[in-house]
Each structure stands twice: as C-alpha cells, then as structure tokens.
Short mmCIF file of C-alpha atoms in Angstrom, two decimals:
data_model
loop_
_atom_site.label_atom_id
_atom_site.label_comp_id
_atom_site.label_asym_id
_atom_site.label_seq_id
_atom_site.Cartn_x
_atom_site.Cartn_y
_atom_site.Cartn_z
CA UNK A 1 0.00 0.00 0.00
CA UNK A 2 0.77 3.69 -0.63
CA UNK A 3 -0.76 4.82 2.42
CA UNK A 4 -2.48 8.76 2.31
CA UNK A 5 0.18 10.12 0.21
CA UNK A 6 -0.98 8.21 -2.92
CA UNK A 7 -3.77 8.93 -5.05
CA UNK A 8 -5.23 7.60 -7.98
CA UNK A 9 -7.08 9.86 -10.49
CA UNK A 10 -9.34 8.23 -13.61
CA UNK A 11 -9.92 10.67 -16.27
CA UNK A 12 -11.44 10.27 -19.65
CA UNK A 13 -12.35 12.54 -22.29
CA UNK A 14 -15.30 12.04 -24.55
CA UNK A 15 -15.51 15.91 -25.93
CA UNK A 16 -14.70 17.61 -28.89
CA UNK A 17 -11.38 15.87 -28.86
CA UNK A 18 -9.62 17.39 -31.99
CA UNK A 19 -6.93 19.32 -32.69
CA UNK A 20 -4.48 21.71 -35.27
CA UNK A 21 -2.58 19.51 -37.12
CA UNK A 22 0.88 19.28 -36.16
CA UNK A 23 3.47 18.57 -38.67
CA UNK A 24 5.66 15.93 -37.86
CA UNK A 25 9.73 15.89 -38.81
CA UNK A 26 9.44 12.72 -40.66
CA UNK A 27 8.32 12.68 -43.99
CA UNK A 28 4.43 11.87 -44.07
CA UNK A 29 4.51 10.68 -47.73
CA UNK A 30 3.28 7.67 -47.04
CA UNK A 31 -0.01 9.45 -45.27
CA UNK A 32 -2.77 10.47 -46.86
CA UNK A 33 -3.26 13.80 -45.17
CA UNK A 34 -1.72 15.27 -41.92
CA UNK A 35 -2.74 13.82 -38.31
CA UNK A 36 -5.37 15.33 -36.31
CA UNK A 37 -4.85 14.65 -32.86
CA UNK A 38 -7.07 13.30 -30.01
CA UNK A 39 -7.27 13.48 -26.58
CA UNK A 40 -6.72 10.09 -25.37
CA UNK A 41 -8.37 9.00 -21.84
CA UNK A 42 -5.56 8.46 -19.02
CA UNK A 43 -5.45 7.36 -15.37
CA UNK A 44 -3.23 9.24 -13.08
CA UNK A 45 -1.45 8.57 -10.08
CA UNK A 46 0.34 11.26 -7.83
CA UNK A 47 2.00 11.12 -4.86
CA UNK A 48 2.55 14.31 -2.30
CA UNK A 49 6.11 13.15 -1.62
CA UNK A 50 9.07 13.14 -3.63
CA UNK A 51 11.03 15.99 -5.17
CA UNK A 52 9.80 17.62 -8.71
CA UNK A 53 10.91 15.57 -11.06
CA UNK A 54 9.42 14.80 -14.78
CA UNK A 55 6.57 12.22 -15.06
CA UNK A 56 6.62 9.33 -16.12
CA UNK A 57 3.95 8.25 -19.60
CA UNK A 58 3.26 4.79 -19.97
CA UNK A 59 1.25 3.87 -23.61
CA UNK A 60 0.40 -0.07 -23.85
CA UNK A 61 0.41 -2.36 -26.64
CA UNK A 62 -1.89 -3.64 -29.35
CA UNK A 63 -5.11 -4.99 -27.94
CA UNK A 64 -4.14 -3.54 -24.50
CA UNK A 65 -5.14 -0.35 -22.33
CA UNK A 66 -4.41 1.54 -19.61
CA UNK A 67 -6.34 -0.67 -17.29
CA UNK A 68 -3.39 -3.50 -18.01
CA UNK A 69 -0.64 -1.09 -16.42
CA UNK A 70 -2.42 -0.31 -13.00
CA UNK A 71 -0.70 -2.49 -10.78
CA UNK A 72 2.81 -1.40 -12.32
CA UNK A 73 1.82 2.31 -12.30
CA UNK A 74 1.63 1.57 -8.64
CA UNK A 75 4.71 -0.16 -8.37
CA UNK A 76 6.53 2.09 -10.21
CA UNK A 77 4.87 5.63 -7.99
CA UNK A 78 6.46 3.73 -5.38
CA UNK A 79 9.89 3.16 -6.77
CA UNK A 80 10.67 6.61 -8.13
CA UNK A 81 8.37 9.12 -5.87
CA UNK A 82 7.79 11.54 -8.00
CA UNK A 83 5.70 14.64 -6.98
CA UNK A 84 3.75 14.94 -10.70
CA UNK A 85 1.27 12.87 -11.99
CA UNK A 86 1.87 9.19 -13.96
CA UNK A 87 -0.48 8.84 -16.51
CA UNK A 88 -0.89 5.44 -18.79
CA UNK A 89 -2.44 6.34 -21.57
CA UNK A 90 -5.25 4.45 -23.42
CA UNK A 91 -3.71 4.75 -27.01
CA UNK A 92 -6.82 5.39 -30.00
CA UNK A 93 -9.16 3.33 -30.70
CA UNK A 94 -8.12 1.15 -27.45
CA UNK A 95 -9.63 1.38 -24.14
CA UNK A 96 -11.32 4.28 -23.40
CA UNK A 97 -9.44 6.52 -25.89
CA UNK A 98 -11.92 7.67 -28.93
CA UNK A 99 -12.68 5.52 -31.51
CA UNK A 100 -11.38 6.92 -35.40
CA UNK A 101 -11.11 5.42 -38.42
CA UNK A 102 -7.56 6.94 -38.56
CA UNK A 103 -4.66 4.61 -37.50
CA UNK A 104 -0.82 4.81 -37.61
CA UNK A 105 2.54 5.48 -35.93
CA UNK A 106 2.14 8.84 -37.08
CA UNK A 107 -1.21 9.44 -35.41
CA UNK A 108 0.14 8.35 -31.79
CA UNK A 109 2.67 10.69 -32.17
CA UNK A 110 0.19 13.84 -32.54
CA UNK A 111 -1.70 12.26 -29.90
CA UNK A 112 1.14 11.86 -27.64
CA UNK A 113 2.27 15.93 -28.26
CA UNK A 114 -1.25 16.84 -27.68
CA UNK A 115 -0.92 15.39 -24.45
CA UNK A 116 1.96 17.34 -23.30
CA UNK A 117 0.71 20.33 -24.78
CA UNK A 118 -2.08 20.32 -22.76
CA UNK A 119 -0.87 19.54 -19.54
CA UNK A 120 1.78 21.74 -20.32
CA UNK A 121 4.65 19.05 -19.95
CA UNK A 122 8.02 20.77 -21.08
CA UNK A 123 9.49 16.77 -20.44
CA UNK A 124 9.17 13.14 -19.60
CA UNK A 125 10.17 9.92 -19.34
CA UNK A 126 8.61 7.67 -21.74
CA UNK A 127 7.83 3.81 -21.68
CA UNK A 128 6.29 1.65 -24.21
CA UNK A 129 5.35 -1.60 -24.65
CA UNK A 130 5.07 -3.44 -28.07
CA UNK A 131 3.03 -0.79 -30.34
CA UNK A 132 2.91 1.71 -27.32
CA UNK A 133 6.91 1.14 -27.61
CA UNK A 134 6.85 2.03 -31.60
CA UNK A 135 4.86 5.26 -30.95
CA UNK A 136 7.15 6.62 -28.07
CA UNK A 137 9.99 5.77 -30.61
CA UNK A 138 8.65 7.53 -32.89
CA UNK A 139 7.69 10.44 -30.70
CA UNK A 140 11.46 10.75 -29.17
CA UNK A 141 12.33 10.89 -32.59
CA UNK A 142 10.15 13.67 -33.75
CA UNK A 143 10.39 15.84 -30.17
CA UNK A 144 14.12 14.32 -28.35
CA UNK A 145 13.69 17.53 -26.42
CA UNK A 146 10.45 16.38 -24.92
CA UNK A 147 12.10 13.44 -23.48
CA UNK A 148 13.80 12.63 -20.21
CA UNK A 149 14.50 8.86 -21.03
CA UNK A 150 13.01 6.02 -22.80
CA UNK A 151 12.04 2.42 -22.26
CA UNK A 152 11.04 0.45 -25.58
CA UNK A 153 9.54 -2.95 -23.79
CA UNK A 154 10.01 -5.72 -26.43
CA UNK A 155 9.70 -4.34 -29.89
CA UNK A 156 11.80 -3.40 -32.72
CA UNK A 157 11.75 -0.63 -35.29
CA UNK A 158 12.61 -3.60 -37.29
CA UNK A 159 10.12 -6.13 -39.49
CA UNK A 160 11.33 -8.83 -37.11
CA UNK A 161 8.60 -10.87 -35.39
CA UNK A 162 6.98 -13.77 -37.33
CA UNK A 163 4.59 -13.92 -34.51
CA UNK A 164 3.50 -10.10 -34.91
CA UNK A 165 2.37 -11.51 -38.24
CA UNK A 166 0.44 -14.39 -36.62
CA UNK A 167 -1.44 -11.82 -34.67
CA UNK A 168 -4.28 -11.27 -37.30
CA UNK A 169 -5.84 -14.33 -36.10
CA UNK A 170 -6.81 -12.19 -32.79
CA UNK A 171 -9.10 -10.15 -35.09
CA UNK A 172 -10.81 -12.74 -36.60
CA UNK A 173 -11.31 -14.53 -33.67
CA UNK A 174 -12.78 -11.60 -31.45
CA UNK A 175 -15.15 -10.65 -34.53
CA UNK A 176 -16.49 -14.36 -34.47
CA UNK A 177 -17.68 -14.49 -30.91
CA UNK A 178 -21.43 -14.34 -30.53
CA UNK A 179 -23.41 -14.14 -26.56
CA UNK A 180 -26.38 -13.62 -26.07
CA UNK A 181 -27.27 -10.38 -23.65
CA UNK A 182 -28.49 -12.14 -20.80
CA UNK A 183 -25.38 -13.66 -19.57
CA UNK A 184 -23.67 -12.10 -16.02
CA UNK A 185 -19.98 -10.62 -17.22
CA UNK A 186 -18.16 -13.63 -15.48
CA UNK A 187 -21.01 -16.16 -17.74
CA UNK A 188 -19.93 -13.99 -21.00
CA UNK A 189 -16.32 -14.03 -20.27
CA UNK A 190 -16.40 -17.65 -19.41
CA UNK A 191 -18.56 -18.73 -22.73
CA UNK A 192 -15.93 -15.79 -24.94
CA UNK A 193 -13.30 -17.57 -23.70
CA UNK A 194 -14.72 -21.60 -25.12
CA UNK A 195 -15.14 -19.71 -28.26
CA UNK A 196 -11.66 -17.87 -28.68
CA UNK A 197 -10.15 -20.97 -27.79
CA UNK A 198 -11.09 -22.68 -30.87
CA UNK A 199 -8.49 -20.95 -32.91
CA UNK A 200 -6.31 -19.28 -30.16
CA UNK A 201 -4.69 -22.09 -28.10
CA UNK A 202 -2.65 -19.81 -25.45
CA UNK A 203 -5.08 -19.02 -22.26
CA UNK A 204 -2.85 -16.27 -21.20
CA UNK A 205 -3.70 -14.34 -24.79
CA UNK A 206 -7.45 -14.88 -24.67
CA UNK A 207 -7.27 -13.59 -21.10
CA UNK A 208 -5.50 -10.59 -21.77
CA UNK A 209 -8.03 -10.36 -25.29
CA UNK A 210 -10.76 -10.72 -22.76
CA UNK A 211 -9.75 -7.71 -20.66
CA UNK A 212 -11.16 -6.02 -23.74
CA UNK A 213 -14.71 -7.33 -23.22
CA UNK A 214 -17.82 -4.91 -22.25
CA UNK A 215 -21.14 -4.56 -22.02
CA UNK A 216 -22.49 -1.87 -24.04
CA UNK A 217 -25.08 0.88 -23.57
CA UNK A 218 -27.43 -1.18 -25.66
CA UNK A 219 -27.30 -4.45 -23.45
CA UNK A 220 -25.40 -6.42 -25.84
CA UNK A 221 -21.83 -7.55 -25.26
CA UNK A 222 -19.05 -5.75 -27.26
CA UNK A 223 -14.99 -5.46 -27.45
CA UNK A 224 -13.70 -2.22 -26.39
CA UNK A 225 -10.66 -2.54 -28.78
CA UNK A 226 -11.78 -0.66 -32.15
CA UNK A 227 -11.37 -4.06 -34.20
CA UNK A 228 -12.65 -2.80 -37.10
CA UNK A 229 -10.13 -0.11 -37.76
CA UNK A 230 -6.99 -1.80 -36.26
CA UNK A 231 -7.63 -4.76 -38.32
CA UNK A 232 -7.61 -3.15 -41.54
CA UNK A 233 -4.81 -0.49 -40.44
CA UNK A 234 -3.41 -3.81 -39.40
CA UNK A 235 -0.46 -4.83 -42.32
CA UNK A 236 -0.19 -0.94 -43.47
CA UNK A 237 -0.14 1.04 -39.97
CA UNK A 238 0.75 -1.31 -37.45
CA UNK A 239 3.70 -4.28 -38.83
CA UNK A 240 5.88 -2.22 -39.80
CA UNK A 241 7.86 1.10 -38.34
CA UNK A 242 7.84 4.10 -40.35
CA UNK A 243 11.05 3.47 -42.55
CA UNK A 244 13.50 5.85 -44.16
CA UNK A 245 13.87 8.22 -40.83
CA UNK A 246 16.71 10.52 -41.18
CA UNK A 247 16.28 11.49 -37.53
CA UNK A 248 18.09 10.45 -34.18
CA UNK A 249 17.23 10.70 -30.47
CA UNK A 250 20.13 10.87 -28.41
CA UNK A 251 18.62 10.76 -24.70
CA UNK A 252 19.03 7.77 -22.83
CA UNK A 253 17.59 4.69 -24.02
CA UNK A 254 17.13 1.57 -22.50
CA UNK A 255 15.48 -1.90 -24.74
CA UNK A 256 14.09 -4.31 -22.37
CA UNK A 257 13.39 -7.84 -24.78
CA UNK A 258 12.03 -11.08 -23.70
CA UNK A 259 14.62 -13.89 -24.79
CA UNK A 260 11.59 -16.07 -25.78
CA UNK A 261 10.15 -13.50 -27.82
CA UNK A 262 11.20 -12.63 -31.25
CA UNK A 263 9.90 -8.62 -31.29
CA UNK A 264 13.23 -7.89 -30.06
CA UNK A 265 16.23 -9.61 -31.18
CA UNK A 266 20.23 -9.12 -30.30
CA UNK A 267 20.84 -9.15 -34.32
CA UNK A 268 18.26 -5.59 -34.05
CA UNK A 269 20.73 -3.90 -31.78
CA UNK A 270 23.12 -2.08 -34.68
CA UNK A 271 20.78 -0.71 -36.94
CA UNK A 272 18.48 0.54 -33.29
CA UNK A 273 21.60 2.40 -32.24
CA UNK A 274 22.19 4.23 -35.51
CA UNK A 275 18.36 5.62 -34.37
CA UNK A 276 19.12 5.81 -30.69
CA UNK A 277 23.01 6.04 -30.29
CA UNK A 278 22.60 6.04 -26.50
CA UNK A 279 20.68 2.73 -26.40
CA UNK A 280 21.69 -0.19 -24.10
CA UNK A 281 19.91 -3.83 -24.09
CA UNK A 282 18.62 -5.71 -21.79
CA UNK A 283 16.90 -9.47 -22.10
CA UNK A 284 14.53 -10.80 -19.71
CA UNK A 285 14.21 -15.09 -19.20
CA UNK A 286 10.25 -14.16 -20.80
CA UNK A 287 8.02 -13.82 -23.49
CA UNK A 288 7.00 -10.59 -25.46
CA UNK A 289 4.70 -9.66 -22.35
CA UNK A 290 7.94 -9.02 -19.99
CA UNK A 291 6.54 -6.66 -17.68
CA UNK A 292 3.73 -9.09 -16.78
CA UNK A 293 5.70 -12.49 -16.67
CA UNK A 294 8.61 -11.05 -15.02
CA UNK A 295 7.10 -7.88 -12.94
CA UNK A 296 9.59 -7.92 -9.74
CA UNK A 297 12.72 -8.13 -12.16
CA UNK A 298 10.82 -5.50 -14.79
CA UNK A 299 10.32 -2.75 -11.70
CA UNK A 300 13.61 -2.97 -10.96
CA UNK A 301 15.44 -2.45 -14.07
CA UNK A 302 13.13 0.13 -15.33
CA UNK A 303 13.41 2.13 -11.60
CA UNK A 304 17.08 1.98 -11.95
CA UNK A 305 17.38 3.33 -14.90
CA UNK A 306 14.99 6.08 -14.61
CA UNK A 307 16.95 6.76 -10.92
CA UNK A 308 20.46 6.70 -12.46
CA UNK A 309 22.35 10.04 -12.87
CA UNK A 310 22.63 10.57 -16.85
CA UNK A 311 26.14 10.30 -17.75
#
C-alpha cells in the first residue's frame, strides 16, 4: 500500500477531442493527409512526496489499455516518488481513448504531443510496450527535447517478429464471438473464452483479449478494442515502423526484450543504435509480455534506470 500520500485519479475525455494539425519531422509521404490529434483518456497517479521531477507516460500495446498497467503504475509511484502525476495512456481506438477510423505510428505521435501540450509538460520519461513502444519511438524521434529517457519494452523498429504476423488471427477470432445479452460478465467471459479458444490455443492471450470485453449501452456484449479499424490499419499502420527516418534521439535509451520472444532480437541492436546512439539492451528469461511475466525483475530495471544520474 501507498498509504495517504498516494492517489489515484481516472480521467477520460469524450468531448470535442480534436486538434491543429501538427506537422511531424518525418516525412508523411506515405499518409494520406496530416494527423489530427485526439485526446486520449488516461489514469493518473500522484503522490505528495518526492522531489519535482518529470513524469513518467506509460502507452500499452496492441489490444491492451491503460487498465493493463495499474498495478505497475503503482509499483513504479512507489519506486521513483515523484511529486507529478503518472499517466498510462489508453492509445486510440483502445480502451477508453476515442474511436477513429484513422490509425498509424504517425497518429500516436500527434496524440502523444497533444498530451503534453495540454498539460503543459516541457518533459518526460517515456515507456512503451510493443506498439505503445513504436509510438514513443517515434515520438522521441520527432520531439528528443520532450524526453527525459526512454524504455522500448520488447519491440523493434525492425520487421522482425513472425509472430507479430500471426497476430491477425486475434481479429478474426474476437469478430467471431457471438453471446447472447443475458449472460452475467463472469457467464460472457467464461462462454468468450470456449469460443476464442477454438483458434487461439494460449489461455494467457485470450485472457488478456478478454480484458477487452464490455457490455455496451445497448445491453449487448461488445470489445472495447476498435477491431474494425486496427484490423484493416493492421499490415499498413501497425507491422511495420515508419522506414526511411533521417532522424536520431540521443537521450538515454534503454530496450528491455524477452529472450523467448522474437519482437526484439540481439541481431536488431546495430541498426536501433544508428536511431538511438545512446541505447543499451537488456533481455529478460520471458516472453514478449515481460513486464507481466517477469514484474519484480521488470520494476527494478526500469526504476534503476529512470533513478540513475545521466552520464
């Protein structure tokens, strides 16, 4: 426990949630027209201890939300004592974030600067996970002065992963699951999970798919994940990392990779540090979810990093 200096803050935005484009410094050939930014719903922590120091933003992966980084947020308020808030942020058309039909790399970035523009952040340390890691790359990229340090949890700028690949399945398999409005949450969840588990054998995936299950205004169950965007932004916007950057972010960077994962592999490490020259690598004994199959060791390296003196 945090005792009575802790407290925890849910906010979401559901108004007008648009904003000026922003021009980004990579080139946006490859996108049809500029981003317009969103705000994107977070939940913050704060603690009234601690010295002023920069926050820390936590974005999740694909199929993920804030919701999945609660526990850790905790942990990690804990750790570092910070006296401003932590937000994780429920990336677009995840969680409680709006829903667009817009979806890329590019478009996390905008909504990541709208963030600190209006909570007037002039810095922060930045952690991703997975996609959430590709759009804070991308972001220390486009604003290095914005950033403190970064943490890319198990991904790659780099068309590595066979399994990312292997992830459309997820889509198909969420859109297929049909139950019927009367059921408690626990009697839906229970009957989702029979049917995901005809095509998705891992129970640990269909639970953390199942986090995204709700029951909507109407009275019929729903996924909160926007599938019907991400899956077709899927092989354009999501596989692969904006190529042909002619940028660099030279703040501290630390790569935390599962060894039993292939989203981040030792043969990535050259071409990442021509991107982020400051990098350093570390490997967890885990899968691509490190910092929920190895949370005591994941705490720890992330807090001392983010404690050590920059040298």
């Amino acid at each position: 426990m945090l005792g009575n200096n802790f407290r925890h803050i849910y906010v979401s935005h559901f108004k007008d949630a648009t904003a000026p484009l922003i021009q980004l410094k990579t080139s946006l050939s490859s996108v049809a027209s500029l981003p317009t930014a969103i705000q994107m719903s977070f939940t913050k922590y704060e603690t009234d201890t601690g010295d002023e120091k920069v926050p820390l933003l936590i974005m999740h992966g694909l199929f993920g939300s804030k919701s999945n980084w609660n526990s850790m947020s905790k942990a990690f308020l804990k750790q570092l004592n910070r006296n401003v808030f932590y937000p994780t942020m429920d990336a677009r058309n995840h969680g409680e974030s709006r829903h667009t039909n817009e979806f890329s790399y590019h478009h996390l970035v905008v909504d990541i600067n709208r963030f600190f523009e209006d909570y007037k952040l002039r810095q922060a340390s930045l952690l991703g996970h997975s996609m959430g890691g590709r759009a804070m790359m991308l972001f220390a990229l486009n604003y290095p002065e914005k950033v403190e340090k970064l943490i890319i949890v198990d991904i790659s700028p780099y068309p590595s992963s066979k399994r990312m690949h292997g992830m459309k399945v997820y889509f198909d398999a969420l859109k297929g699951v049909k139950l019927p409005n009367d059921l408690t949450m626990p009697e839906a969840r229970k009957q989702a999970d029979q049917q995901l588990s005809q095509s998705i054998a891992d129970g640990d995936i269909r639970q953390f798919l199942l986090t995204n299950l709700i029951k909507k205004n109407n009275g019929d169950y729903g996924w909160r994940v926007n599938l019907d965007t991400l899956s077709v932004k899927f092989d354009s916007a999501i596989v692969d990392f904006p190529q042909n950057i002619n940028l660099i972010c030279t703040k501290p960077t630390l790569f935390i990779g599962g060894t039993k994962s292939d989203y981040l592999r030792p043969s990535d490490e050259s071409g990442i540090i021509n991107l982020f020259p400051a990098a350093k690598f570390i490997y967890l004994d885990s899968g691509h979810w490190v910092h929920a199959e190895k949370p005591q060791e994941f705490i720890s390296v992330v807090s001392d990093f983010i404690n050590s003196p920059r040298s």
